[in-house]
CSV table of C-alpha atoms in Angstrom, one decimal:
chain,number,residue,atom,x,y,z
A,1,VAL,CA,0.7,-34.7,2.8
A,2,LEU,CA,2.7,-32.3,0.8
A,3,ASN,CA,2.4,-28.6,0.8
A,4,ILE,CA,3.5,-27.8,-3.0
A,5,ASN,CA,5.1,-24.8,-2.7
A,6,ASP,CA,7.2,-26.1,0.4
A,7,LEU,CA,8.0,-28.7,-2.2
A,8,SER,CA,9.4,-24.9,-5.2
A,9,GLN,CA,11.0,-23.8,-2.3
A,10,ALA,CA,12.6,-26.4,-1.8
A,11,ILE,CA,14.8,-28.1,-4.6
A,12,ARG,CA,15.8,-23.9,-5.7
A,13,PRO,CA,18.5,-23.2,-6.2
A,14,ASN,CA,20.6,-21.7,-2.9
A,15,PHE,CA,22.5,-17.9,-5.0
A,16,LEU,CA,24.5,-16.8,-1.7
A,17,PRO,CA,27.0,-13.3,-3.0
A,18,GLY,CA,29.5,-13.5,-4.8
A,19,ASP,CA,28.0,-16.4,-7.3
A,20,GLY,CA,27.6,-16.3,-10.7
A,21,MET,CA,24.9,-17.2,-13.5
A,22,GLU,CA,24.2,-16.7,-17.3
A,23,LEU,CA,20.8,-14.6,-17.7
A,24,LYS,CA,19.3,-13.3,-19.9
A,25,ILE,CA,18.4,-9.4,-19.7
A,26,LEU,CA,14.6,-8.7,-20.8
A,27,LYS,CA,13.0,-6.0,-19.6
A,28,GLN,CA,14.6,-2.4,-18.3
A,29,GLY,CA,14.0,-2.7,-14.3
A,30,LYS,CA,12.9,0.9,-12.0
A,31,GLU,CA,14.8,2.8,-11.7
A,32,PRO,CA,17.6,3.5,-14.8
A,33,GLN,CA,20.5,1.4,-15.1
A,34,GLN,CA,18.3,-1.5,-13.5
A,35,GLY,CA,17.8,-4.6,-16.4
A,36,VAL,CA,15.5,-7.3,-15.2
A,37,GLY,CA,15.7,-11.5,-16.6
A,38,TYR,CA,14.5,-14.4,-14.8
A,39,LEU,CA,16.0,-17.6,-13.5
A,40,ASN,CA,14.3,-21.2,-15.1
A,41,ASP,CA,11.7,-21.7,-12.0
A,42,GLY,CA,11.3,-17.6,-12.6
A,43,THR,CA,13.0,-16.1,-9.6
A,44,MET,CA,13.3,-12.6,-10.8
A,45,VAL,CA,16.6,-11.9,-10.5
A,46,VAL,CA,17.7,-7.7,-10.9
A,47,VAL,CA,20.7,-6.3,-12.3
A,48,GLU,CA,22.2,-2.8,-12.0
A,49,GLU,CA,24.0,-1.4,-14.5
A,50,GLY,CA,22.2,-4.3,-16.5
A,51,ARG,CA,20.1,-2.1,-18.7
A,52,GLU,CA,22.3,-1.3,-21.7
A,53,TYR,CA,22.3,-5.6,-21.8
A,54,ILE,CA,18.0,-5.5,-22.6
A,55,GLY,CA,18.4,-8.8,-25.3
A,56,SER,CA,21.5,-10.1,-25.1
A,57,GLU,CA,22.8,-13.0,-22.2
A,58,ILE,CA,25.8,-12.1,-19.9
A,59,ASP,CA,27.5,-13.3,-17.0
A,60,VAL,CA,26.6,-12.2,-13.5
A,61,VAL,CA,27.4,-11.9,-9.3
A,62,VAL,CA,24.8,-12.4,-7.6
A,63,THR,CA,24.9,-9.3,-5.0
A,64,GLY,CA,22.2,-10.4,-2.5
A,65,SER,CA,18.8,-11.9,-2.5
A,66,LEU,CA,16.1,-10.9,-0.9
A,67,GLN,CA,12.4,-13.2,-0.1
A,68,THR,CA,8.3,-11.7,-0.7
A,69,SER,CA,5.3,-12.5,-0.4
A,70,ALA,CA,5.9,-13.3,-4.0
A,71,GLY,CA,8.9,-15.0,-3.8
A,72,ARG,CA,12.3,-14.4,-4.0
A,73,MET,CA,14.2,-11.6,-5.7
A,74,ILE,CA,17.9,-12.4,-6.6
A,75,PHE,CA,20.5,-9.1,-6.9
A,76,ALA,CA,24.0,-9.1,-9.4
A,77,ARG,CA,25.8,-6.5,-11.3
A,78,PRO,CA,27.1,-7.9,-14.8
A,79,LYS,CA,30.8,-9.9,-13.9
A,80,ASP,CA,32.9,-7.0,-16.3
A,81,SER,CA,31.4,-4.5,-13.5
A,82,ILE,CA,34.2,-2.7,-11.3
A,83,LEU,CA,32.3,-3.1,-8.5
A,84,ALA,CA,31.2,-6.5,-9.0
A,85,SER,CA,34.2,-7.2,-7.8
């Protein structure tokens, strides 16, 4: 028997710190200066220093990820950020 949740977890792309991606910043995060976007699979990406890019599509660099009961969250910074390098 296949578990749909296990299957969806297995086919999600893995992102490691230092990986880059293009992301549209859709809304403000919970903390000042954060922006939030989503991958095609619904994974939330929290972008530090991303608030100023709301409504824009930018290149980001992954800084970490977290698995929660609600799903996976990815943390990133804008590629042109000094702290991303």
